[in-house]
Coordinates of C-alpha atoms and ligand atoms in Angstrom, one line a residue:
X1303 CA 118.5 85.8 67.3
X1304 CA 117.4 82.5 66.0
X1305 CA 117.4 81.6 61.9
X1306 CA 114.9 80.3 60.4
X1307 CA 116.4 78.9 57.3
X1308 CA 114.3 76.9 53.9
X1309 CA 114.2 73.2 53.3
X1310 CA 115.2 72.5 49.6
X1311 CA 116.7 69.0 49.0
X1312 CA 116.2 67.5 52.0
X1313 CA 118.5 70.3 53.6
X1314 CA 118.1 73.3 55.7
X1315 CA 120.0 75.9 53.8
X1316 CA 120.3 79.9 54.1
X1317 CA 118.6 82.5 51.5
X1318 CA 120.8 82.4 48.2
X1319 CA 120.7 86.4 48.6
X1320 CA 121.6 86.3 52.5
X1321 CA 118.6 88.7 53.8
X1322 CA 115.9 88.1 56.5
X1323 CA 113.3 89.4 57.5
X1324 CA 112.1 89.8 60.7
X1325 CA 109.5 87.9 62.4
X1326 CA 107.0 89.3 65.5
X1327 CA 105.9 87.6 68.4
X1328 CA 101.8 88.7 68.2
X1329 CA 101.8 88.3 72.2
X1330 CA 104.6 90.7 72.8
X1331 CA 104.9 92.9 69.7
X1332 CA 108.6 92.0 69.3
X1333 CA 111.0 90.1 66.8
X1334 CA 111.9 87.1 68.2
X1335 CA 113.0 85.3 65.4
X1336 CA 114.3 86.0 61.5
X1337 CA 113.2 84.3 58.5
X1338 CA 114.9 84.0 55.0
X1339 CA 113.7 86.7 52.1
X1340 CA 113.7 84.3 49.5
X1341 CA 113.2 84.9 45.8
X1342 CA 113.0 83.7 42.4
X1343 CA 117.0 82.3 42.7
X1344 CA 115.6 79.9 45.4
X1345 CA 112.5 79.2 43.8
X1346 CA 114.6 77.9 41.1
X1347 CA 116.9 75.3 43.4
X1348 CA 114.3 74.2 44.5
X1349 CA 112.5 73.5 40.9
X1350 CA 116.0 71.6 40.1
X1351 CA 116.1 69.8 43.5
X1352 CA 111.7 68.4 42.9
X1353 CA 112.7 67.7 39.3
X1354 CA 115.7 65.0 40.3
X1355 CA 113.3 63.5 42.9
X1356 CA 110.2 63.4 41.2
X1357 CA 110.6 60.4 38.8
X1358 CA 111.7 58.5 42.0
X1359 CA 109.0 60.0 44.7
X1360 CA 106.3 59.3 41.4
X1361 CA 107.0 55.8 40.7
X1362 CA 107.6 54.8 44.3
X1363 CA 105.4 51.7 45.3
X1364 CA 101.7 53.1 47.2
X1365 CA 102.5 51.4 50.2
X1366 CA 106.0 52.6 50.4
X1367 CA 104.8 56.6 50.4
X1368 CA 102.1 55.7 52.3
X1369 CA 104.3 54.7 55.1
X1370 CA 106.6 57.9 55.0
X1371 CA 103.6 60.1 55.0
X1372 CA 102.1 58.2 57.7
X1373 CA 106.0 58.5 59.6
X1374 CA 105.5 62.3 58.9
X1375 CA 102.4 62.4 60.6
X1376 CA 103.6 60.3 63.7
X1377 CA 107.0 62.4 63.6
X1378 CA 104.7 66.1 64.4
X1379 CA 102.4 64.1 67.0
X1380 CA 105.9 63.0 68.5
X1381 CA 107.1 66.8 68.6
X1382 CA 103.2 67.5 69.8
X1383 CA 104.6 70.0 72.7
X1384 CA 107.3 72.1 70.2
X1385 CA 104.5 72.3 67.7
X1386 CA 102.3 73.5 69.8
X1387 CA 104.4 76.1 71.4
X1388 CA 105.7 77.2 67.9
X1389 CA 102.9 77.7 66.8
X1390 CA 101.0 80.2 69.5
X1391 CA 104.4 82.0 69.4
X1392 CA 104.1 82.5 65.9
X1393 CA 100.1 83.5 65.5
X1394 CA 99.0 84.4 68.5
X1395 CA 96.5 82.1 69.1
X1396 CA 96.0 80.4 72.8
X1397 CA 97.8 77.1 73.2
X1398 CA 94.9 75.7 74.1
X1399 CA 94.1 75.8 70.7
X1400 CA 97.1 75.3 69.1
X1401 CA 97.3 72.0 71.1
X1402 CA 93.2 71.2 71.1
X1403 CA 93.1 72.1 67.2
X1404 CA 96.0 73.2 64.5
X1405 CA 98.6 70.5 65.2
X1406 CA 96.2 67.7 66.0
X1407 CA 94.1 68.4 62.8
X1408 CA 98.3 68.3 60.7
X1409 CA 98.7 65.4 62.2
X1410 CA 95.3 64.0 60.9
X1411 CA 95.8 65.2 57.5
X1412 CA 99.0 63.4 56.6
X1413 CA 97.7 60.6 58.1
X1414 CA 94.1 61.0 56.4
X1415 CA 95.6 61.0 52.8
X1416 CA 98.8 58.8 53.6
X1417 CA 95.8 56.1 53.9
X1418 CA 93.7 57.1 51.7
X1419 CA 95.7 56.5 48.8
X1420 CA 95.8 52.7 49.8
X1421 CA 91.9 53.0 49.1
X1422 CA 92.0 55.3 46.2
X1423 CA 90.2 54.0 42.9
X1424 CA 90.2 55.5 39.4
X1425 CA 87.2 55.2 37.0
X1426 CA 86.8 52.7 34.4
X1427 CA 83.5 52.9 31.8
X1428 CA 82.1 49.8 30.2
X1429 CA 80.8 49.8 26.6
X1430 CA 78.2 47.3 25.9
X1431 CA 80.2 44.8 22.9
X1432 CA 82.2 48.0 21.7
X1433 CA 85.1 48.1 24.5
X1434 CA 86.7 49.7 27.5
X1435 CA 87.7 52.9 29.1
X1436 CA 89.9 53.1 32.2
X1437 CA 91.2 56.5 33.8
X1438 CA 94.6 56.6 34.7
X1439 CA 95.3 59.2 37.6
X1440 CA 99.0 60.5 37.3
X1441 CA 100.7 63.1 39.2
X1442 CA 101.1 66.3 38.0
X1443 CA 105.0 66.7 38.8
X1444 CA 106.0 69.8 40.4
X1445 CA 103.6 72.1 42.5
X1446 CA 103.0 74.9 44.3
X1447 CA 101.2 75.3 47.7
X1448 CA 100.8 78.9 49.1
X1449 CA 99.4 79.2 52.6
X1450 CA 98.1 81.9 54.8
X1451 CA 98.6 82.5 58.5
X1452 CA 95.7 82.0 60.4
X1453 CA 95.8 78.4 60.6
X1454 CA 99.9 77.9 59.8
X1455 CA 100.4 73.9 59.8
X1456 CA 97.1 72.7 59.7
X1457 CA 96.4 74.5 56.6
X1458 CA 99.5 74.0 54.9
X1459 CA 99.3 70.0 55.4
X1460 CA 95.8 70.6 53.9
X1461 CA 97.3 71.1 50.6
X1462 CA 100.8 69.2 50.6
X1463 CA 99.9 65.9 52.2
X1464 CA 97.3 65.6 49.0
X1465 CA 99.8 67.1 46.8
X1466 CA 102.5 64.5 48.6
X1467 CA 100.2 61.4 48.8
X1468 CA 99.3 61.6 45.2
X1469 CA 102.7 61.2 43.7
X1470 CA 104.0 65.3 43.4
X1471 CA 106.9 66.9 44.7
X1472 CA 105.9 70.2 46.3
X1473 CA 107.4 73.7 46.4
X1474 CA 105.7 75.2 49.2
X1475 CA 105.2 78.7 51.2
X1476 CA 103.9 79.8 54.1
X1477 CA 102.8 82.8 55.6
X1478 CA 105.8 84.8 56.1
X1479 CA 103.6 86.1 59.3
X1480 CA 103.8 82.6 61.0
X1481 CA 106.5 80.3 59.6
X1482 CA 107.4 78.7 62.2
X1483 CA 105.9 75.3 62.1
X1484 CA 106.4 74.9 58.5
X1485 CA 110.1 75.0 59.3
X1486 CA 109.8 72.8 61.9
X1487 CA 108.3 70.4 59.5
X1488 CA 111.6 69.9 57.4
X1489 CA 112.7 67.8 60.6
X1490 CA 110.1 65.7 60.8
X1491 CA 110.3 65.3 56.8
X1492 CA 114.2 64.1 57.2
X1493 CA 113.6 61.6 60.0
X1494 CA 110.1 60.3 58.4
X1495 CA 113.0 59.4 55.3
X1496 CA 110.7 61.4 53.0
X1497 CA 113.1 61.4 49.9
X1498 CA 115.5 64.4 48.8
X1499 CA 113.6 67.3 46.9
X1500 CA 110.0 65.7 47.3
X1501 CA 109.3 68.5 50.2
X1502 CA 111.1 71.8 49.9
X1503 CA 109.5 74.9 51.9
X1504 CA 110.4 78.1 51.0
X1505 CA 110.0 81.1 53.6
X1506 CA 109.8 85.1 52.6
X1507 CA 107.1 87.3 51.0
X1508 CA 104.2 86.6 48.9
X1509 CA 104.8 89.5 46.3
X1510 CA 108.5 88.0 45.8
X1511 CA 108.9 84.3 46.4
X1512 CA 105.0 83.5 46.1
X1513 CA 104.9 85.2 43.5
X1514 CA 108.0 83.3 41.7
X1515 CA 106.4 80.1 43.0
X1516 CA 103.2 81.0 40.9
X1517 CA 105.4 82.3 37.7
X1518 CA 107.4 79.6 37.4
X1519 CA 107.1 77.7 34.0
X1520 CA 107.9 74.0 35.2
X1521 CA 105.0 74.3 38.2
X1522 CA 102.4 73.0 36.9
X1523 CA 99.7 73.3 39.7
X1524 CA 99.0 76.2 42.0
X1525 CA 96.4 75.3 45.7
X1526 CA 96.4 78.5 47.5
X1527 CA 94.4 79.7 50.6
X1528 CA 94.4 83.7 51.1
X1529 CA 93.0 86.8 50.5
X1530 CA 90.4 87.2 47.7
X1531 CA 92.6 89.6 46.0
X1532 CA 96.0 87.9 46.3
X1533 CA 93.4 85.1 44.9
X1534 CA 92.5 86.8 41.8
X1535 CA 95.8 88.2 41.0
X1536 CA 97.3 84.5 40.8
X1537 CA 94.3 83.5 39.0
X1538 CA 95.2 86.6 36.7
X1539 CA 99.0 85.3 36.2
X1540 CA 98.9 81.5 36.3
X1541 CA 95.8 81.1 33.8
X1542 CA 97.4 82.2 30.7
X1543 CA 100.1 79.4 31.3
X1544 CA 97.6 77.1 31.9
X1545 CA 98.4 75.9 35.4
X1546 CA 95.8 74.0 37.4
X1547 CA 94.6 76.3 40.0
X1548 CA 93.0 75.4 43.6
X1549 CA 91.5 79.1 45.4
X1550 CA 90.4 79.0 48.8
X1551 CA 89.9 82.9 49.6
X1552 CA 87.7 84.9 51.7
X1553 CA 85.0 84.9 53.3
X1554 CA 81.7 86.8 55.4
X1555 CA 79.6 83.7 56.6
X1556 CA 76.3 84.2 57.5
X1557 CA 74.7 82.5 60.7
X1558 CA 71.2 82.5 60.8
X1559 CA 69.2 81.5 64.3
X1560 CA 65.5 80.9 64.1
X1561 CA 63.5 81.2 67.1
X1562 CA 62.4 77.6 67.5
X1563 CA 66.6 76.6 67.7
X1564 CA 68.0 74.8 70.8
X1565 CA 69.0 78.7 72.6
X1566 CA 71.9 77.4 74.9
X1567 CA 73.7 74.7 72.1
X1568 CA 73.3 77.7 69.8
X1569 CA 74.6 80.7 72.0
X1570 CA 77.6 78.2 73.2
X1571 CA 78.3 77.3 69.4
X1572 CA 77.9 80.8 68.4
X1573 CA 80.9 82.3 71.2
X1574 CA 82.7 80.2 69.1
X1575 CA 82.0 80.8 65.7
X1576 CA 81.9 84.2 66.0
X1577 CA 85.7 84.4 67.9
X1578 CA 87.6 81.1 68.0
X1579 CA 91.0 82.2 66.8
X1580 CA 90.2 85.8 67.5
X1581 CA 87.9 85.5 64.7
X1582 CA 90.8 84.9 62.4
X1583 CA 89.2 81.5 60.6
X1584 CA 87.7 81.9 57.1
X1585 CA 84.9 79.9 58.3
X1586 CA 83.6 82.4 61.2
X1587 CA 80.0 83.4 61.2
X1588 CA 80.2 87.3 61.1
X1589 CA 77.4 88.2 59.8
X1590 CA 74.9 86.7 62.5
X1591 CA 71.2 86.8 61.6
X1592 CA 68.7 86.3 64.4
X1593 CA 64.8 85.8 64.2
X1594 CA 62.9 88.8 65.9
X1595 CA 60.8 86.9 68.2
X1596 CA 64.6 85.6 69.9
X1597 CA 66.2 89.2 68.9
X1598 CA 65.8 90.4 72.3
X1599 CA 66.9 87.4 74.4
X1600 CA 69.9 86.4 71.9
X1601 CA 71.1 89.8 72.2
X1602 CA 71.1 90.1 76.0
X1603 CA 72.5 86.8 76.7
X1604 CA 75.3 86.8 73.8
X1605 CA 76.3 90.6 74.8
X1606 CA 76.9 89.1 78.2
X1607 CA 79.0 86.2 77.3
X1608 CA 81.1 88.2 75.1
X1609 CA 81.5 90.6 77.5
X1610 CA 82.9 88.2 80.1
X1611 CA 85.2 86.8 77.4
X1612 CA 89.0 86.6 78.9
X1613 CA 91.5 88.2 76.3
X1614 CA 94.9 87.2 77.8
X1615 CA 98.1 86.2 76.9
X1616 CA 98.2 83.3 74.6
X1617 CA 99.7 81.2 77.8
X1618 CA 97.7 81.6 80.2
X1619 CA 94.8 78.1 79.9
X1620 CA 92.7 80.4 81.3
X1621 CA 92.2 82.7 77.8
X1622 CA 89.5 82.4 75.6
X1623 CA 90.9 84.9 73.2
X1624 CA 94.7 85.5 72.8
X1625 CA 96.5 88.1 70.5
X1626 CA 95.7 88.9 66.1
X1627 CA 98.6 88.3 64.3
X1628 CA 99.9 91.4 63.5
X1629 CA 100.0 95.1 64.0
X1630 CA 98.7 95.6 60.8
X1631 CA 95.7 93.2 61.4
X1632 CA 94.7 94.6 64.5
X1633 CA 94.9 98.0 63.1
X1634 CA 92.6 96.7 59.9
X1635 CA 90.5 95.6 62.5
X1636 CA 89.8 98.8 64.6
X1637 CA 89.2 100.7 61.5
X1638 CA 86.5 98.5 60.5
X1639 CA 85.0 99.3 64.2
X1640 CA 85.3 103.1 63.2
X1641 CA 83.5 102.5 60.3
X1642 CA 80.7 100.4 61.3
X1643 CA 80.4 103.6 63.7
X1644 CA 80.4 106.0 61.1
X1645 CA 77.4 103.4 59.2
X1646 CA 75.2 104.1 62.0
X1647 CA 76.0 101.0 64.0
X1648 CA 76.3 101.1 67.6
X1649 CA 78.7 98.8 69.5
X1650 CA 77.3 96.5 72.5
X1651 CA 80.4 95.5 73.3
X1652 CA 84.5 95.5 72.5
X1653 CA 85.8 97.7 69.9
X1654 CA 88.7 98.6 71.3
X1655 CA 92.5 97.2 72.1
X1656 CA 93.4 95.5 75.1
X1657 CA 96.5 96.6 76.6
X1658 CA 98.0 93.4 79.1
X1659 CA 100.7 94.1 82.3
X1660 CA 104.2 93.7 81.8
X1661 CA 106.2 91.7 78.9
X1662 CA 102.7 91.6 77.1
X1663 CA 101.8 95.5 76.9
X1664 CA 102.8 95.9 73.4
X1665 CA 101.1 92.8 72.3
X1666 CA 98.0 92.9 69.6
X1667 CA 95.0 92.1 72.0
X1668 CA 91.4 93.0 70.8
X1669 CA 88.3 93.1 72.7
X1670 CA 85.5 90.8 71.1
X1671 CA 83.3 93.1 69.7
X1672 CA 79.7 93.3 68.9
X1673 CA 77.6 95.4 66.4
X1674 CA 73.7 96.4 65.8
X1675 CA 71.7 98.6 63.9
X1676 CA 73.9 98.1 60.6
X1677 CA 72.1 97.3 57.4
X1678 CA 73.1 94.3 55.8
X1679 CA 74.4 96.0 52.5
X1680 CA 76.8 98.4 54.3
X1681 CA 80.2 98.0 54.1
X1682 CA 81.2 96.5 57.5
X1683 CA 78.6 94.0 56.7
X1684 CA 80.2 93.4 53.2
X1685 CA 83.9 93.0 53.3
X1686 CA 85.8 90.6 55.5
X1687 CA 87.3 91.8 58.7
X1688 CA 89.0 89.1 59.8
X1689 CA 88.9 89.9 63.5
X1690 CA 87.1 89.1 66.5
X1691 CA 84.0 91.4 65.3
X1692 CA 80.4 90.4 64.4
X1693 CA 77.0 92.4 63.9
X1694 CA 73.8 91.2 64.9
X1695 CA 70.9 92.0 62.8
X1696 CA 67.0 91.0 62.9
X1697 CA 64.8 89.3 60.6
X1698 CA 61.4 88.3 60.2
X1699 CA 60.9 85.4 57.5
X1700 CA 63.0 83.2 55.3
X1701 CA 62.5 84.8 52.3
X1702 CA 64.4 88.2 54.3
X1703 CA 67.1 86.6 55.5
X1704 CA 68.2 84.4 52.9
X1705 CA 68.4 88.0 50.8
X1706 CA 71.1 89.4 53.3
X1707 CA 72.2 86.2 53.9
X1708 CA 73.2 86.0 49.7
X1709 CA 74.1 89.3 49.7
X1710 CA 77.9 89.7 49.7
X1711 CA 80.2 88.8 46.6
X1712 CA 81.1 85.8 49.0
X1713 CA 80.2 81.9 49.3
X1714 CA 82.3 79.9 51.6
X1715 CA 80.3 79.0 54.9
X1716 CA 76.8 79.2 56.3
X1717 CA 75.1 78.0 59.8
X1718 CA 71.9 77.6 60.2
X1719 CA 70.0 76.7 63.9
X1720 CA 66.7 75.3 63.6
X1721 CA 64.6 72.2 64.8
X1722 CA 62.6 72.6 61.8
X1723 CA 63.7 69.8 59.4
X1724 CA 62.0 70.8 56.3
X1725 CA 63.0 74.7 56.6
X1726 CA 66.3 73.4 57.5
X1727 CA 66.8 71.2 53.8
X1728 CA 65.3 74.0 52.1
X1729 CA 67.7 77.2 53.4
X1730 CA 70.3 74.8 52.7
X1731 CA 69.3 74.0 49.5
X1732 CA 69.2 78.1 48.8
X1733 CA 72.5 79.3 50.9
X1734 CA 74.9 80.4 48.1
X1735 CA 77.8 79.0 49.6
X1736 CA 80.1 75.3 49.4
X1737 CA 79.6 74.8 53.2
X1738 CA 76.4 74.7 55.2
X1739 CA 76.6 73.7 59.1
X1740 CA 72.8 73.3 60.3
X1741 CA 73.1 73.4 64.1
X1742 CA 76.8 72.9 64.3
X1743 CA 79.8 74.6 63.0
X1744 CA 83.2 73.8 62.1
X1745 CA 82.6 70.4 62.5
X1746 CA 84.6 68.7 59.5
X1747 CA 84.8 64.9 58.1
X1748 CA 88.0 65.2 56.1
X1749 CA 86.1 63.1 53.3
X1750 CA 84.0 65.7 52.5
X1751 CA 84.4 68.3 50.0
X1752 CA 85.5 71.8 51.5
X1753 CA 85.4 75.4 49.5
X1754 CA 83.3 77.9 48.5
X1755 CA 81.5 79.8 45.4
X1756 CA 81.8 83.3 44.1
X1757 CA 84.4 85.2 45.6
X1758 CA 85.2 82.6 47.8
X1759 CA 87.4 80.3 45.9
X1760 CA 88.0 78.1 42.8
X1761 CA 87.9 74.1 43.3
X1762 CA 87.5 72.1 45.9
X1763 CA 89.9 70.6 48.7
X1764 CA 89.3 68.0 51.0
X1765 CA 88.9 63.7 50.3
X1766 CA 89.2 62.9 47.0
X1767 CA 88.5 66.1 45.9
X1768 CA 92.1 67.0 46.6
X1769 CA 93.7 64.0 45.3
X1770 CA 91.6 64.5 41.8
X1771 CA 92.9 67.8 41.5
X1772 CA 96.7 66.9 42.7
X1773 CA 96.5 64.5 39.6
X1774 CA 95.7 64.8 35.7
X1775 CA 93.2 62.5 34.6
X1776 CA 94.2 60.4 31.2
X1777 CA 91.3 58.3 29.5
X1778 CA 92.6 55.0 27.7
X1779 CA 89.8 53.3 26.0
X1780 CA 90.6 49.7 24.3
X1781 CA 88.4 48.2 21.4
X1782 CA 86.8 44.5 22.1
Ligands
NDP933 P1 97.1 86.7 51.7 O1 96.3 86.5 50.5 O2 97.7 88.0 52.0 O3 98.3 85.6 51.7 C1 98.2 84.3 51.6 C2 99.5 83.7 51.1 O4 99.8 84.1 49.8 C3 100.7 84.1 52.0 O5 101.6 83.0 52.1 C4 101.2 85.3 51.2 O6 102.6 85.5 51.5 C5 101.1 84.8 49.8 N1 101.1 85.8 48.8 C6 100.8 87.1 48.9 N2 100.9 87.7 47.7 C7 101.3 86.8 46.8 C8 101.6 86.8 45.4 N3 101.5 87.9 44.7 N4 101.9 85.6 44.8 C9 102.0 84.5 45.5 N5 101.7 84.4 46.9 C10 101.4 85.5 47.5 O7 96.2 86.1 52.9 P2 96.4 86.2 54.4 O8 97.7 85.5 54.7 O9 96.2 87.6 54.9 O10 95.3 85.2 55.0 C11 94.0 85.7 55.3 C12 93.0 85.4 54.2 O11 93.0 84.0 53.9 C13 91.6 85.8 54.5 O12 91.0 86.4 53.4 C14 90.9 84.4 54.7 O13 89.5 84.5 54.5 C15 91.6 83.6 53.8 N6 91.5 82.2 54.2 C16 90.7 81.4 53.4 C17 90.5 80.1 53.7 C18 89.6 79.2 52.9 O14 89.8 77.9 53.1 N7 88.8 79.6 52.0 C19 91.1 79.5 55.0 C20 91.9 80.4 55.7 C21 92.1 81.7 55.3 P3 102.9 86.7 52.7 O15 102.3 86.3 53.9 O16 104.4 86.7 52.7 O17 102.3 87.9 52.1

């Protein structure tokens, strides 16, 4: 059985312990690879190895680590087909997607911020016959980026090609759900020349090596995407040692359709929103909110669609919905079913698993599933599910909707369909959340700030955003 092994020093190298873990295939159900149980021993190497190559990774030229990050991102869009493959193995998820989404938006965001530090400009403050201020942006040093598994590289090259670009050496960790690509990455990292120690990528469990990662005195930044909970339990541990901190975390996005909205742009964006990934993106529209006037018809025509979604093997080009990530997940997910039933919802369609022929019977397949008759302060409506699940509820004005719509302890995403321009400023202006898509979704400028309020993170990724966080800001101010 393949080894995956971590990258510390510019070296694949076992575990210190010696113990895997094993690692599932989604579309099958079985191990097909193993995957190093790291802990606070490794964490430490690889603190040693980043604190060698950090005075020489910090004070290397811009253009010089500008064109090993941009090698990095040419290196993965080189290896397009094993990423691609990897990376539906490891999650799940069609390669369709895998191939139309995840590895093209990696290689994008090491090439986004591997140029856009040839651009990037720090502050300077003029005072009128008194003097100067100009802002130095330095690198932090060492830190840590934690990763979840529904989108495995493209998320994880969110956070270290900032972290990379703006002068840090990274110890990072995926999910130990979908690894895969990340070691892959390693590869690409030797041949892009990327210096000894700047990269090291740690593989095992978020309660032991995460954890370590987070606790560790000479990391001096944490940028995480996971869970809400996981969220607040680093927030609980890294604050009292004063470590800057970057949560993404949950979600339970509203989508709100008015009746004057363009009906087929909106029911074809909506398939998506409501299931791309099986669901599985922190940005899907769960909560979907429809005018009453359009009630009737959005419910017909969208029950329809869903019904005639294709839930095959992650292989097959044909599939719009492959396998969740895990037994666990898929189980999570059917008990939030059961309890939208026990709520008093009833399901239009899905709610159950999907059992596939032959090497793909055990796999974790979900039917997409939709919900009515649920009020909005329930608890299916509240939590996250994570899954390829949604509930449909009417409304009758703004004033209505934007109360569900604010409802949960969540703020990350909102979409809006409406050809009314003014309504359309002002429910944006009023959505409690850091991302509002009015008549689109998921479509992303990587300049733009991404996160959320509330429950929904800490910070901001994305453009500069990222960079200003991945440095520490230090104000020199010279008298005339
Ligand atoms: P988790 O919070 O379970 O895990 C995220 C990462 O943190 C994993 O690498 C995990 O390791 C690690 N981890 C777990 N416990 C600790 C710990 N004590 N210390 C340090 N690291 C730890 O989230 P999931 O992987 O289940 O991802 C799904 C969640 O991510 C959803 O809530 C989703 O909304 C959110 N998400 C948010 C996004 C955003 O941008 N706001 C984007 C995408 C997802 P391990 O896997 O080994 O447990």
């Amino acid at each position: 059985m393949e080894k995956l092994l971590n990258f510390i020093n510019g070296e694949y190298c076992e575990p210190i312990n010696g113990k895997f873990i094993d690692n599932y295939e989604p579309a099958t159900g079985k191990v097909y690879s193993l995957i190093p149980d790291s802990d606070a021993n490794d964490v430490e190497k690889a603190v040693e190895a980043a604190e060698k190559a950090f005075p020489v990774w910090s004070s290397m030229s811009i253009e010089e680590r500008s064109a090993i990050l941009v090698r990095l991102s040419e290196g993965i869009e080189r290896r397009m087909d094993e990423f691609v493959a990897a990376e539906s193995k490891d999650n799940g998820k069609p390669v369709t997607l895998a191939a139309h989404v995840d590895i093209p938006r990696a290689v994008s965001n090491f090439h986004f911020f591997a140029t856009a530090i040839l651009h990037y400009a720090s502050e300077s403050h003029y005072m009128e016959g008194v003097g100067v201020n100009y802002t130095l942006r330095k690198p932090i040093g060492i830190v840590g980026c934690i990763s979840p598994w529904n989108l495995p590289l493209y998320l994880f090259s969110w956070k270290i090609a900032p972290a990379l670009a703006a002068g840090n050496c990274v110890i990072a960790k995926p999910s130990e759900i979908t690894p895969y690509t990340a070691y892959l990455l390693g590869k690409v990292a030797q041949e892009a020349g990327m210096p000894a120690g700047v990269l090291n990528i740690l593989h095992g469990l978020g309660g032991s090596v995460g954890d370590a990662i987070v606790k560790h005195p000479k990391i001096k930044a944490i940028s995480f995407t996971g869970g809400t909970k996981t969220g607040e339990y680093i927030a609980r541990t890294a604050a009292p040692m004063f470590k800057k901190l970057s949560l993404e975390l949950g979600g339970k996005n509203p989508n709100i359709i008015f009746a004057d909205c363009d009906f087929d742009e909106m029911l074809k964006t909506t398939m998506r929103s409501s299931f791309a990934n099986q669901g599985q993106i922190c940005l899907c529209g769960s909560r979907i909110f429809v005018e009453r006037s359009l009630y009737a018809k959005f419910k017909e025509a969208f029950v329809e669609k869903v019904s005639r979604s294709i839930v095959s093997n992650p292989k097959d080009p044909k599939a719009n919905l492959g396998a969740v990530v895990s037994k666990p997940h898929m189980e999570k997910v059917l008990s939030y079913v059961e309890l939208a039933k026990e709520e008093g919802g009833t399901v239009l369609t899905g709610g159950e698993r999907v059992i596939l022929d032959g090497e793909y019977k055990e796999g974790y397949y979900l039917r997409p599933t939709v919900i009515e008759g649920l009020d909005y302060t329930c608890r299916t409506n509240q939590e996250e599910i994570f899954g390829p699940v949604v509930t449909i509820t009417p409304f009758d004005t703004e004033e209505e909707v934007l109360k569900m719509a604010n409802s949960t302890q969540y703020g990350l995403a909102a979409t809006l369909w409406t050809s009314d321009l003014q309504r359309a400023h002002r429910m944006a202006d009023q959505l409690h959340s850091g991302i509002v898509w009015i008549n689109a979704w998921l479509v992303r400028d990587l300049r733009t700030p991404f996160g959320g309020v509330k429950a929904s993170g800490v910070g901001r990724e994305g453009g500069w955003e990222a960079l200003r966080f991945f440095t520490e800001p230090k104000n020199v101010f010279i008298k005339y």
